[in-house]
Coordinates of C-alpha atoms in Angstrom, one line a residue:
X250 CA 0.0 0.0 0.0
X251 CA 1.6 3.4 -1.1
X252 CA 2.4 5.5 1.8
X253 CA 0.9 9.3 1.4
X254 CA 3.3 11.9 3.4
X255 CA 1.8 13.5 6.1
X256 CA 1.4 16.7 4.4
X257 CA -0.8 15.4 1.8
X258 CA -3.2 14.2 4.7
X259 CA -2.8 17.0 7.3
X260 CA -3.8 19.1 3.5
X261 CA -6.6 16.8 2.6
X262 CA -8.2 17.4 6.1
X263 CA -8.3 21.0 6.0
X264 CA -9.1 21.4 2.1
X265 CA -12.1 19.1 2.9
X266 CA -12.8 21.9 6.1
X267 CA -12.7 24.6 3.9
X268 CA -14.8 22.8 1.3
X269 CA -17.9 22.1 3.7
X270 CA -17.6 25.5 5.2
X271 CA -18.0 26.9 1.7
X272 CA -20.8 25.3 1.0
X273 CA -22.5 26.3 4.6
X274 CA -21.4 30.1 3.8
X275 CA -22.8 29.8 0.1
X276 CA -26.2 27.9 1.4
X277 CA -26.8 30.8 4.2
X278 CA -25.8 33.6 1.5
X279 CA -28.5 32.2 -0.6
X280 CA -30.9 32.0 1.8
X281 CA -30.1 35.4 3.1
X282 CA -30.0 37.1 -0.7
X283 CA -33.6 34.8 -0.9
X284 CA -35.2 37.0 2.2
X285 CA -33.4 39.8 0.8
X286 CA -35.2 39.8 -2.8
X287 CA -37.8 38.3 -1.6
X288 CA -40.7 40.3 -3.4
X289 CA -43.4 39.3 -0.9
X290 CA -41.4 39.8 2.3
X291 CA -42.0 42.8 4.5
X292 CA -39.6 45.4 4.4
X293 CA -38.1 45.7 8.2
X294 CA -36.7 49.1 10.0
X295 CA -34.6 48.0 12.9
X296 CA -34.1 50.7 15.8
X297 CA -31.6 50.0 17.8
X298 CA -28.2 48.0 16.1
X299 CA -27.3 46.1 19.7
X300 CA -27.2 42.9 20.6
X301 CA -30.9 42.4 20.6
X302 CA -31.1 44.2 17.0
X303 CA -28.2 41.7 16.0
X304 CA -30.4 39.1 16.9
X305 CA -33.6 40.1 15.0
X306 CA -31.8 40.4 12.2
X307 CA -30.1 37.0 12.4
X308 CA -33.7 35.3 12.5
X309 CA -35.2 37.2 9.5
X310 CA -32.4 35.7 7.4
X311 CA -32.3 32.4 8.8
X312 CA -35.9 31.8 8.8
X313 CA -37.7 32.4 5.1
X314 CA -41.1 31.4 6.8
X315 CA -41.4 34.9 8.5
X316 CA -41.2 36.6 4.8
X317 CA -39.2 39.6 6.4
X318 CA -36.4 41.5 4.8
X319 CA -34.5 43.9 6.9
X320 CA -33.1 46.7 5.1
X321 CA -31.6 49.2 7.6
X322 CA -31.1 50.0 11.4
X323 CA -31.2 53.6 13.2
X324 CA -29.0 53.7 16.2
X325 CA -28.2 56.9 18.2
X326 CA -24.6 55.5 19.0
X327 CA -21.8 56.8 17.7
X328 CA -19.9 53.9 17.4
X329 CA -22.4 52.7 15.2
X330 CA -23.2 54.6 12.5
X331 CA -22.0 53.3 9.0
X332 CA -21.3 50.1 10.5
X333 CA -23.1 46.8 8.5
X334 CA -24.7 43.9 10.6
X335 CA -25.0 40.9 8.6
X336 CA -25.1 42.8 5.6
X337 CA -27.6 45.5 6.7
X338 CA -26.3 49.2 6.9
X339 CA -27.1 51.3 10.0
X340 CA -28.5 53.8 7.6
X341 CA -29.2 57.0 10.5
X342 CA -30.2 58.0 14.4
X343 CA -33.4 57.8 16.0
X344 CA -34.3 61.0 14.8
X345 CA -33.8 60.0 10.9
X346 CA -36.4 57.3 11.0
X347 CA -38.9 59.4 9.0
X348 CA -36.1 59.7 6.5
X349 CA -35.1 56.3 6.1
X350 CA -38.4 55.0 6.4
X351 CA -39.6 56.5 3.0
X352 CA -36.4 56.4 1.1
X353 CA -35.9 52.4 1.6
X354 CA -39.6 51.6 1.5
X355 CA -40.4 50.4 4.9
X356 CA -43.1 48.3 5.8
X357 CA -42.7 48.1 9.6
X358 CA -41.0 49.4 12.1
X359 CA -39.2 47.2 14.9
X360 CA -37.8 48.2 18.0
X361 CA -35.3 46.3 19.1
X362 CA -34.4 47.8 22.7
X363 CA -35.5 46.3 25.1
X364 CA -33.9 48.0 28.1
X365 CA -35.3 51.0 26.4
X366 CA -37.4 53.3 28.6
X367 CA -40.5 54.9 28.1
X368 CA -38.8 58.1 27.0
X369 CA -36.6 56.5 24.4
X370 CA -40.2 54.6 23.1
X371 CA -42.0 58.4 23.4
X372 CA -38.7 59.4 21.5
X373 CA -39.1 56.8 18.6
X374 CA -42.7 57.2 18.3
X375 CA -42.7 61.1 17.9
X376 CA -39.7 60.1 14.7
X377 CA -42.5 57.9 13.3
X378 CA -45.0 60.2 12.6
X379 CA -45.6 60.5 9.5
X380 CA -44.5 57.5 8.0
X381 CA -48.0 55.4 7.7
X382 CA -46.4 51.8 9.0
X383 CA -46.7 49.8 11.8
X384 CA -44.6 50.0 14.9
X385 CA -44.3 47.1 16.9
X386 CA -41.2 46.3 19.7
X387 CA -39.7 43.7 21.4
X388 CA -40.9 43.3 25.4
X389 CA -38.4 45.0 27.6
X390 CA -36.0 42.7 29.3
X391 CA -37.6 41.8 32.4
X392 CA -41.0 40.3 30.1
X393 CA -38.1 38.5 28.0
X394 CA -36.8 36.2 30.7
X395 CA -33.8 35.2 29.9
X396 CA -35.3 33.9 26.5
X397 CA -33.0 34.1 23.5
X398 CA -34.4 37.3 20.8
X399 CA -36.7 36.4 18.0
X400 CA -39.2 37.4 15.8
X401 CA -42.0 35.4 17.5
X402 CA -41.4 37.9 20.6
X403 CA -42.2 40.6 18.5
X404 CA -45.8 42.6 19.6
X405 CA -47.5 45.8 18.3
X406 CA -46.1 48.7 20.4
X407 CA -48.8 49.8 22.8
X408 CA -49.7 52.6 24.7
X409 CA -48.5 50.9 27.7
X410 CA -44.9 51.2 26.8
X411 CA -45.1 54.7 26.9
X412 CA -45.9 55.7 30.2
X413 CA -43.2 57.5 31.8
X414 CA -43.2 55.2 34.7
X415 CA -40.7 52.2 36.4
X416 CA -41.8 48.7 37.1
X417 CA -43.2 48.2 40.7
X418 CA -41.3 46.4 43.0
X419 CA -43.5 43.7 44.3
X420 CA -42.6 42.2 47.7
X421 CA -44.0 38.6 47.4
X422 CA -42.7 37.7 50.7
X423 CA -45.1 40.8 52.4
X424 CA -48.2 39.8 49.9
X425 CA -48.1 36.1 50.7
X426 CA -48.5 35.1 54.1
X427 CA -51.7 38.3 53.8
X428 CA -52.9 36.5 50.9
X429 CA -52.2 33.0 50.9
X430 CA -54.4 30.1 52.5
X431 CA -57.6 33.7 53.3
X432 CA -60.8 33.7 51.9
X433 CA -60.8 37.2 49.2
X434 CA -64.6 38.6 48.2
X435 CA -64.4 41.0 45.6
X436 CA -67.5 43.1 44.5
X437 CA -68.0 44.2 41.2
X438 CA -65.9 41.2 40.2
X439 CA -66.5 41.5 36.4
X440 CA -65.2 45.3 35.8
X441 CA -61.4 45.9 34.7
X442 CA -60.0 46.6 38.6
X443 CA -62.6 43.8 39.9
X444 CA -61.5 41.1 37.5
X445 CA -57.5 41.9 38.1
X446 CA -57.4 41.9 41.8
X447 CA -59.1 38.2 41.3
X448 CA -56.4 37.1 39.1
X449 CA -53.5 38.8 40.9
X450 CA -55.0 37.2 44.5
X451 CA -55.6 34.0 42.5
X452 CA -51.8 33.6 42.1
X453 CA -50.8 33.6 45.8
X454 CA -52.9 30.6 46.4
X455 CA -55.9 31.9 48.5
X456 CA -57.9 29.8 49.9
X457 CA -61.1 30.8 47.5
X458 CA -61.9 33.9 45.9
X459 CA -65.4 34.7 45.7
X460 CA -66.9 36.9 43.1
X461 CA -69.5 39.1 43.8
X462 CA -71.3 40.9 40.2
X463 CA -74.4 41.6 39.2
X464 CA -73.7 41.2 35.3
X465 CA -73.9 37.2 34.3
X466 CA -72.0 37.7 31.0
X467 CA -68.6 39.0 32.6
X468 CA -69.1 37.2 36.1
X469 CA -69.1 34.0 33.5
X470 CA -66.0 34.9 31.2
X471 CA -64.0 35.6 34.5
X472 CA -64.7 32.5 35.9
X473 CA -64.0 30.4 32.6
X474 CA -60.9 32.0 32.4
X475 CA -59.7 32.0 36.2
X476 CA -60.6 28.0 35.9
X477 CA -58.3 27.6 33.1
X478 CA -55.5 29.9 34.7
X479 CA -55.7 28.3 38.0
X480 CA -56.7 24.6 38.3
X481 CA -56.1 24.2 42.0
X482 CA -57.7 27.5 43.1
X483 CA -61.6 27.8 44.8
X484 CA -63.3 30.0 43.0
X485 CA -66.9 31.3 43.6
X486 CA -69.4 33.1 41.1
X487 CA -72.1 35.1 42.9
X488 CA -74.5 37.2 41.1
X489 CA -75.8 39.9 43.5
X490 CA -76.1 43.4 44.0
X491 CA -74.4 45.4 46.4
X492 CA -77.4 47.7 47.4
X493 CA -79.4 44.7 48.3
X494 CA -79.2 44.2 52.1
X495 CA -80.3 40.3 52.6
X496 CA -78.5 39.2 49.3
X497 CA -75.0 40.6 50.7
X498 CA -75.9 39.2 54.5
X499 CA -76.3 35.6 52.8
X500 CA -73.6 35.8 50.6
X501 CA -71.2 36.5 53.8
X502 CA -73.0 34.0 55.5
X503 CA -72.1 31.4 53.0
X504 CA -68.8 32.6 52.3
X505 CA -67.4 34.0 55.4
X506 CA -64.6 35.8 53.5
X507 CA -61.6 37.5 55.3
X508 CA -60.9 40.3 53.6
X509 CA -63.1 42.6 50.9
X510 CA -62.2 44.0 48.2
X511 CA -65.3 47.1 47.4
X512 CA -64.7 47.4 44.1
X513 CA -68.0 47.8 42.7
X514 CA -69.1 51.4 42.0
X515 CA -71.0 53.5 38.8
X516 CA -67.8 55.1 37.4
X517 CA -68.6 57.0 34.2
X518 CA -68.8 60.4 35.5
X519 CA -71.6 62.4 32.2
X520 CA -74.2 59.4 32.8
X521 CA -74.2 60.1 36.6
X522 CA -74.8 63.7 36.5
X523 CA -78.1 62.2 34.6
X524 CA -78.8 60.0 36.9
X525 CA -77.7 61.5 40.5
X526 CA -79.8 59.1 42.9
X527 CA -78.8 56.3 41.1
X528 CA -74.9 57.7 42.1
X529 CA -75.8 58.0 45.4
X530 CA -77.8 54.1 45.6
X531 CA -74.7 52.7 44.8
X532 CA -71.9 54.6 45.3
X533 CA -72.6 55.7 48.6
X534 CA -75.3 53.1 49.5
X535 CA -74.2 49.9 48.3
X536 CA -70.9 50.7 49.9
X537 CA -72.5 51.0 53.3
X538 CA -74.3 47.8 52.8
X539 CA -71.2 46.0 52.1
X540 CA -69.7 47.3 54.9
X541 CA -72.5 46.5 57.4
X542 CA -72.4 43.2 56.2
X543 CA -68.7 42.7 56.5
X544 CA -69.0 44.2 60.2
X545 CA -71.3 41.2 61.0
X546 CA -69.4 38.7 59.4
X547 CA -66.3 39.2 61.1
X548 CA -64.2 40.2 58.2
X549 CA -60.4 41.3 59.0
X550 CA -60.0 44.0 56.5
X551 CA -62.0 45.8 54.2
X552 CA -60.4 47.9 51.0
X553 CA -62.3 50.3 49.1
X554 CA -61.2 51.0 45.7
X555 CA -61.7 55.0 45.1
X556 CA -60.9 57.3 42.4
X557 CA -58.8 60.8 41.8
X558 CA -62.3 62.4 41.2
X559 CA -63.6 62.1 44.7
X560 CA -60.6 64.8 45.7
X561 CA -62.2 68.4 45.1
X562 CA -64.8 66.8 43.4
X563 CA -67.3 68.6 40.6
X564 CA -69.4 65.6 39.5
X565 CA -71.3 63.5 41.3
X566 CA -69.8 60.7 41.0
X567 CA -66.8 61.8 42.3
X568 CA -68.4 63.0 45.6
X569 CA -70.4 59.9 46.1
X570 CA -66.7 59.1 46.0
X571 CA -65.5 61.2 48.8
X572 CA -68.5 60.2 50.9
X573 CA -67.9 56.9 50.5
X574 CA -64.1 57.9 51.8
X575 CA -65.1 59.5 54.4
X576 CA -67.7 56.6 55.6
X577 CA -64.6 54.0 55.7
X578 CA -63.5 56.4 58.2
X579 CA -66.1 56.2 60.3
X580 CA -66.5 52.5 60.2
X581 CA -63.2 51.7 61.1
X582 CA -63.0 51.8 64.6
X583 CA -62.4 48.8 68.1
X584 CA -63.7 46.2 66.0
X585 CA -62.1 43.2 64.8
X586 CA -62.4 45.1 61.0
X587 CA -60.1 47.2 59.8
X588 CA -61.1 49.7 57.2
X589 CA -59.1 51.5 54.8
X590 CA -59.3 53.2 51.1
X591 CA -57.4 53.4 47.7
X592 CA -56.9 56.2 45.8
X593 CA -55.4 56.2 42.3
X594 CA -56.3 58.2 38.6
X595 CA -57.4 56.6 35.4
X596 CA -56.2 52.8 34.4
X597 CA -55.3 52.5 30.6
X598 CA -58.1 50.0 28.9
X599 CA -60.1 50.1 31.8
X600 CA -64.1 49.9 31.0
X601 CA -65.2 52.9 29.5
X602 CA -61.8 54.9 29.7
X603 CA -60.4 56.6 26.6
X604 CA -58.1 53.6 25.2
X605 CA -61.2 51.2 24.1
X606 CA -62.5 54.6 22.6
X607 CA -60.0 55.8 20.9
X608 CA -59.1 52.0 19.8
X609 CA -62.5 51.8 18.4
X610 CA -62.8 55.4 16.9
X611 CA -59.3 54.7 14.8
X612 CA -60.4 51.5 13.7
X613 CA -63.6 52.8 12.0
X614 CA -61.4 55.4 10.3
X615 CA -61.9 58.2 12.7
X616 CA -62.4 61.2 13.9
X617 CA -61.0 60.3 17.5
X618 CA -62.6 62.8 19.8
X619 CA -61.0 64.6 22.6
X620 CA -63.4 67.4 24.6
X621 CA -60.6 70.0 25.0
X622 CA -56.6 70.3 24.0
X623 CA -55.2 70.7 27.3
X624 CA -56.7 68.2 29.2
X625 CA -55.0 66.1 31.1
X626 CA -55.5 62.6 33.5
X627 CA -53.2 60.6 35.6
X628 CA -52.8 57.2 34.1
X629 CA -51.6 53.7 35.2
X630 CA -52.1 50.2 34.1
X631 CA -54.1 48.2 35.5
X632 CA -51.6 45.5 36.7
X633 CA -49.9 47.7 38.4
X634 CA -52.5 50.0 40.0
X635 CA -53.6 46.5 41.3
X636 CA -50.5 45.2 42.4
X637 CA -50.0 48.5 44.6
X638 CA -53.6 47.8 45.7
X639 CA -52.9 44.7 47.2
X640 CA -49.4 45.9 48.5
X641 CA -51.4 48.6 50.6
X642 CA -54.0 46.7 51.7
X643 CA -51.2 44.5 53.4
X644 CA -49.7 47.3 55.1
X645 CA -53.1 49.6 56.1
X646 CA -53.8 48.9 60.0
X647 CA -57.0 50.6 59.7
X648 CA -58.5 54.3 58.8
X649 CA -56.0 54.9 56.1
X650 CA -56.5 56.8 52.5
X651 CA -53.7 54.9 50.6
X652 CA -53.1 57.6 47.3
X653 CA -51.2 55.7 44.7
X654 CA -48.4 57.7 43.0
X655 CA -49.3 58.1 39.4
X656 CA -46.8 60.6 38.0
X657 CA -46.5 63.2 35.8
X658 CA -50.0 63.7 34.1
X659 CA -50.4 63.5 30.4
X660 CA -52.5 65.6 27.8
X661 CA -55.5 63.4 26.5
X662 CA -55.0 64.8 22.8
X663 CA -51.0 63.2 23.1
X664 CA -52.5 60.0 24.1
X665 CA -54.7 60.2 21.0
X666 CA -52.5 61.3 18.4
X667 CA -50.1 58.5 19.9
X668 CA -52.4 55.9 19.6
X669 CA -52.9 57.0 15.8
X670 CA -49.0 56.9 15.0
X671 CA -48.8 53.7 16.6
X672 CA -51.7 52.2 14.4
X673 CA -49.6 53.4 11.3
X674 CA -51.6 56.1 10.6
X675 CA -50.5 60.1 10.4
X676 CA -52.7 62.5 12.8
X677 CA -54.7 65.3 10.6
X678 CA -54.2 63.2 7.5
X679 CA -55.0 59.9 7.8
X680 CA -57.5 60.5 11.0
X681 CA -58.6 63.5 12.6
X682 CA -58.7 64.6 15.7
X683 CA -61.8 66.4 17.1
X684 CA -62.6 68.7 20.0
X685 CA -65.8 68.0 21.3
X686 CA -66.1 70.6 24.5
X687 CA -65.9 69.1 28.4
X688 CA -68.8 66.7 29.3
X689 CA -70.8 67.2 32.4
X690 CA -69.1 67.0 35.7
X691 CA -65.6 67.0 33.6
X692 CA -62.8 68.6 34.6
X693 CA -59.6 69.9 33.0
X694 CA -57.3 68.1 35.0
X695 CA -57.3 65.6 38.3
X696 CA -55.9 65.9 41.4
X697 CA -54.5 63.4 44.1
X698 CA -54.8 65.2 47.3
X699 CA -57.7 67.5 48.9
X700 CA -55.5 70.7 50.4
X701 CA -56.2 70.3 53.8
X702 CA -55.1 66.5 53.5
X703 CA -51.4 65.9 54.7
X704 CA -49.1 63.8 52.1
X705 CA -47.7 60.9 54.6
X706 CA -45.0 58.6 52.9
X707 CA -45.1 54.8 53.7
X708 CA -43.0 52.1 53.6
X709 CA -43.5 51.3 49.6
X710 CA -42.1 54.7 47.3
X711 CA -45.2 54.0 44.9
X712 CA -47.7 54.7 47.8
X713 CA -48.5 57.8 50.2
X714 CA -50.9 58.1 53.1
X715 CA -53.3 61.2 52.8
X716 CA -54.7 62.2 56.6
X717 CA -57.0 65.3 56.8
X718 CA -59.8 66.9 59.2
X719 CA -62.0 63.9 61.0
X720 CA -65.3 63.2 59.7
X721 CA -68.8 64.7 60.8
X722 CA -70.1 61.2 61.4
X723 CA -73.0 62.4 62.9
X724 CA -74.9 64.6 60.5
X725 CA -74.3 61.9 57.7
X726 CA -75.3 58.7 59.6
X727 CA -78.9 60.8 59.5
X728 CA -78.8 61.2 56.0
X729 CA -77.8 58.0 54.9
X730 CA -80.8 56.5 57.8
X731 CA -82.9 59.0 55.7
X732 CA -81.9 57.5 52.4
X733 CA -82.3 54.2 53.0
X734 CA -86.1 54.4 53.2
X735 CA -86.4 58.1 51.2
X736 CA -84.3 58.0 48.4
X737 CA -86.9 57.4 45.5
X738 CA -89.3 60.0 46.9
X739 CA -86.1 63.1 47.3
X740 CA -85.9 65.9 45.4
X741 CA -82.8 65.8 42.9
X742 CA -82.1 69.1 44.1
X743 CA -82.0 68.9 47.7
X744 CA -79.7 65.6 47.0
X745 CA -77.4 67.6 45.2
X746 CA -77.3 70.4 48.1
X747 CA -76.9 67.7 51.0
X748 CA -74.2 66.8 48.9
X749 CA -72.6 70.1 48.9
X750 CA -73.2 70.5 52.9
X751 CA -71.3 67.4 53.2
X752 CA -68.7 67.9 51.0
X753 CA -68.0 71.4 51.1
X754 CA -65.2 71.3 48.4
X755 CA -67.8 69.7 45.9
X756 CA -67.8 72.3 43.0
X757 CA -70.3 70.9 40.1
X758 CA -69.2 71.7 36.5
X759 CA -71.9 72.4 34.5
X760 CA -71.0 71.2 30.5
X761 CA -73.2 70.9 27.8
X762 CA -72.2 67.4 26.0
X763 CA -72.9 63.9 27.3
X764 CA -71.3 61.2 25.4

C-alpha cells in the first residue's frame, strides 16, 4: 500500500474543512439574498443595532417562513453609524427614521431595545409620525426572561410602553402570608380593577376567591378564564347586587370571607350627573351595605377601591366618592375590621376609559374625539394599580387613604395622536382629531390630594398616606338612615345640596355634552 506523506493528509483534512464550510457560507448567503429579494417579504426598520437588534436580524435571514427583509437600522450611538450587521447598513439615528423610512420603502418598524425606557419609546414614536407603517417592539427585558431574541417575541407597540413610569417592586414575601391560605370577596368582580385583583390574588394561592357581580355575562368569562389559569384555586361566582341588604348578609353568611375588596361602583362620570340618585344608591349606598355586612361577618380587612375624582370633586360621581371615603372612616373603629381606602387616577383599557374609545374610533377610520386640548388625567395600568392595591392593603392597619403615586399627568389629545401613529396612521391626515367641548361634571385636569389632606410617605415609594380633618359622622349617619327608606321619593335638588353640605369642596361643572 503506497504510503501518502503527512502533508498530503494533514492538506486533505483542512481542504475538505474549507470545502464544507463553503458550502454552509454559500447555502446561508443564498438563503439570506432569498429574504433579501424576496418580493413578498415585508420590508423591516430596525431601531436600535445592539445585541438584541443583531439578533432580530439573524432570525429574518435564517428563517424564510417569516417573509421579512431587513433593510436598515437607526441607532443613536456613535460607534455605530455606517457600521453593517450581517449585511444591513445602520442607515441613521433615531431621529432619521422618518427619513429612512420613505427612502428604503419600509413596511414596519421594529424596535429592538429592550432596556429602552418609556422616554426613548416616546422618542421613537414622535420620529414615526408620519411615516404610515406599523410600529411594533420587542418586550423589555424583564418580560423576555432570559429567553434568547426572536421574531415570535415581537408585539405591536402599545400605549403601555409609553408611560413614563418604572416597574413596581413587588414584595412577594409581604403579599403572601396576607394573601395565601384567606378567603378574598371582591365586588364588582367582572369590571377591569374587579376582575384583576381576582387574578392577581388567584396567584398567591388563597384559599377561595369569591366573586361578587351583578352582570352574568362577565361574572361567566371571568370564571371560565380564572378556571383555566388556575386549576387548584376555589373560585366562587355570585350574582348579586351590592345595594341589596339580605342578598350581601347571605352571601357572607355562605362565604365567610376574610378580607373585601369594594370594588364595585358607577364610574362614568356624564351618565351620573343624569342620573344622580342612582350615584348615590350605589356609590354611597351599596358601599354602606357591604360594609354593614362585612361588620357582622367578622371580616379582617376591608379595601375600598376609590378614584382621583372624589378629591375636590365637581361631578357626582366623584363625591359619592369622597362620601364613600369618608364613611370607611367612620366604620373603622375597636372592631375586629379594619377599614381602609385606595386612591389612584385613570387605568389605561379600563371599562369605558379613553383607550377602548380611541381604539375603536381609529379602527372605524376616525375622527377620534378629545373634549378639550389641554386636558389632562393621571394614568396607570391596570396590573400595576392592582398590584399596589394589594401591597397597601397588606400594610393599612385601619383608617388609612392609601393615594397611589401616578406621576406626571399627560394631555388626553397626546395619548390620542399616539395611539394613531402607533396604528400606522399620520394625525390630521389619515385620521382627525376632534374637539368636542368638556362633558358634564368634567374637569380639565385631576388631582390626588384635597388641600387640607397631609401627604404621609409609607414604607413602599409608589404609595403615600393622605390624613385630613376627621369626619362629621354624625350629620351623615342621619342622611344615609334617611336615604335608606327616602331615596326614591327626594328631590334631585335637595340631593345635590346635602351633597354640597357634606362635602363642602364639591364644586359641580356644568357642560353641555354627554357622550
Amino acid at each position: 500500500m503506497a504510503q501518502y506523506p503527512r502533508s498530503v493528509i494533514i492538506l486533505t483534512g483542512l481542504l475538505t474543512a474549507l470545502y464544507l464550510a463553503g458550502i454552509r457560507l454559500a447555502v446561508r448567503g443564498f438563503r439570506e439574498w432569498i429574504q433579501i429579494f424576496d418580493p413578498s417579504a415585508r420590508r423591516v426598520l430596525i431601531v436600535g443595532a445592539g445585541h438584541a437588534g443583531e439578533l432580530l436580524v439573524r432570525d429574518m435571514l435564517y428563517d424564510a417562513n417569516y417573509h421579512c427583509c431587513p433593510v436598515g437600522f437607526v441607532d443613536d450611538d456613535p460607534i455605530k453609524r455606517k457600521m453593517t450587521i450581517h449585511g444591513i447598513p445602520v442607515v441613521g439615528v433615531i431621529a432619521d427614521i422618518k427619513k429612512a423610512a420613505e427612502r428604503l420603502k419600509v413596511d414596519e418598524i421594529i424596535v429592538a431595545i429592550p432596556s429602552g425606557s418609556a422616554m426613548v419609546k416616546q422618542k421613537i414614536l414622535a420620529a414615526s409620525e408620519g411615516c404610515s407603517v406599523p410600529i411594533k417592539t420587542l418586550p423589555d427585558i424583564k418580560q423576555l426572561l432570559g429567553d434568547p431574541v426572536s421574531l415570535q417575541q415581537v408585539r405591536p407597540m402599545s400605549v403601555d410602553d409609553l408611560l413614563k413610569r418604572e416597574p413596581i417592586k413587588t414584595d412577594f414575601h409581604e403579599l403572601s402570608p396576607h394573601i395565601g391560605g384567606k378567603t378574598f370577596l371582591v365586588t364588582g368582580a367582572g369590571g377591569s380593577i374587579g376582575s384583576e385583583l381576582c387574578r392577581q390574588i388567584a396567584q398567591y394561592k388563597p384559599q377561595a376567591v369569591v366573586l361578587f357581580e351583578r352582570y352574568e355575562n362577565t361574572l361567566h368569562s371571568l370564571l371560565l378564564e380564572l378556571h383555566t389559569a388556575f386549576p387548584t384555586v376555589k373560585i366562587v361566582p355570585v350574582i348579586g347586587d351590592v345595594t341589596v341588604p339580605d342578598r350581601v348578609a347571605e352571601v357572607f353568611r355562605q362565604t365567610i370571607p376574610d378580607i373585601v375588596f369594594h370594588a364595585a361602583a358607577h364610574k362614568h362620570v356624564p351618565l351620573m350627573e343624569l342620573n344622580p340618585k342612582e350615584a348615590i344608591r350605589n356609590n354611597i349606598l351599596g358601599t354602606r351595605v357591604v360594609a354593614e355586612a362585612a361588620v357582622k361577618a367578622g371580616v379582617s380587612r376591608f379595601v375600598m377601591i376609590s378614584t382621583d375624582k372624589a378629591v375636590n370633586p365637581s361631578s357626582v360621581m366623584g363625591v359619592t366618592k369622597r362620601i364613600a371615603e369618608h364613611m370607611m372612616q367612620e366604620f373603622n373603629g375597636p372592631g375586629l375590621t379594619k377599614f381602609m381606602v385606595v386612591r389612584f387616577g385613570n387605568v389605561l383599557g379600563s371599562n369605558g376609559s379613553v383607550v377602548p374609545l380611541f381604539t375603536e374610533q381609529i379602527r372605524k377610520g376616525g375622527p377620534v374625539t378629545v373634549t378639550h386640548p389641554e386636558i389632562k388625567r393621571f394614568f396607570m395600568t391596570i396590573p400595576e394599580a392592582v398590584q399596589l392595591v394589594l401591597q397597601a392593603s397588606a400594610m393599612g392597619r385601619g383608617g388609612e387613604v392609601f393615594v397611589l403615586d401616578m406621576g406626571e399627568q399627560i394631555k388626553v389629545a397626546d395619548l390620542a395622536r399616539n395611539m394613531i401613529v402607533l396604528a400606522g396612521l399620520v394625525p390630521g391626515k389619515d385620521i382627525d382629531i376632534v374637539y368636542t367641548g368638556l362633558r358634564p361634571g368634567e374637569k380639565m385636569y385631576e388631582e390626588l390630594f384635597e388641600e387640607e389632606e397631609q401627604v404621609e410617605p409609607t414604607a413602599h415609594a409608589k404609595i403615600n398616606r393622605a390624613s385630613g380633618a376627621p369626619v362629621s359622622v354624625g350629620e351623615l349617619d342621619q342622611w344615609l338612615e334617611m336615604l335608606q327608606v327616602n331615596l326614591p321619593q327626594c328631590d334631585e335638588e335637595e340631593l345635590l345640596q346635602d351633597l354640597k353640605r357634606l362635602v363642602p369642596s364639591f364644586q359641580r361643572s356644568i357642560s353641555q355634552s354627554v357622550s
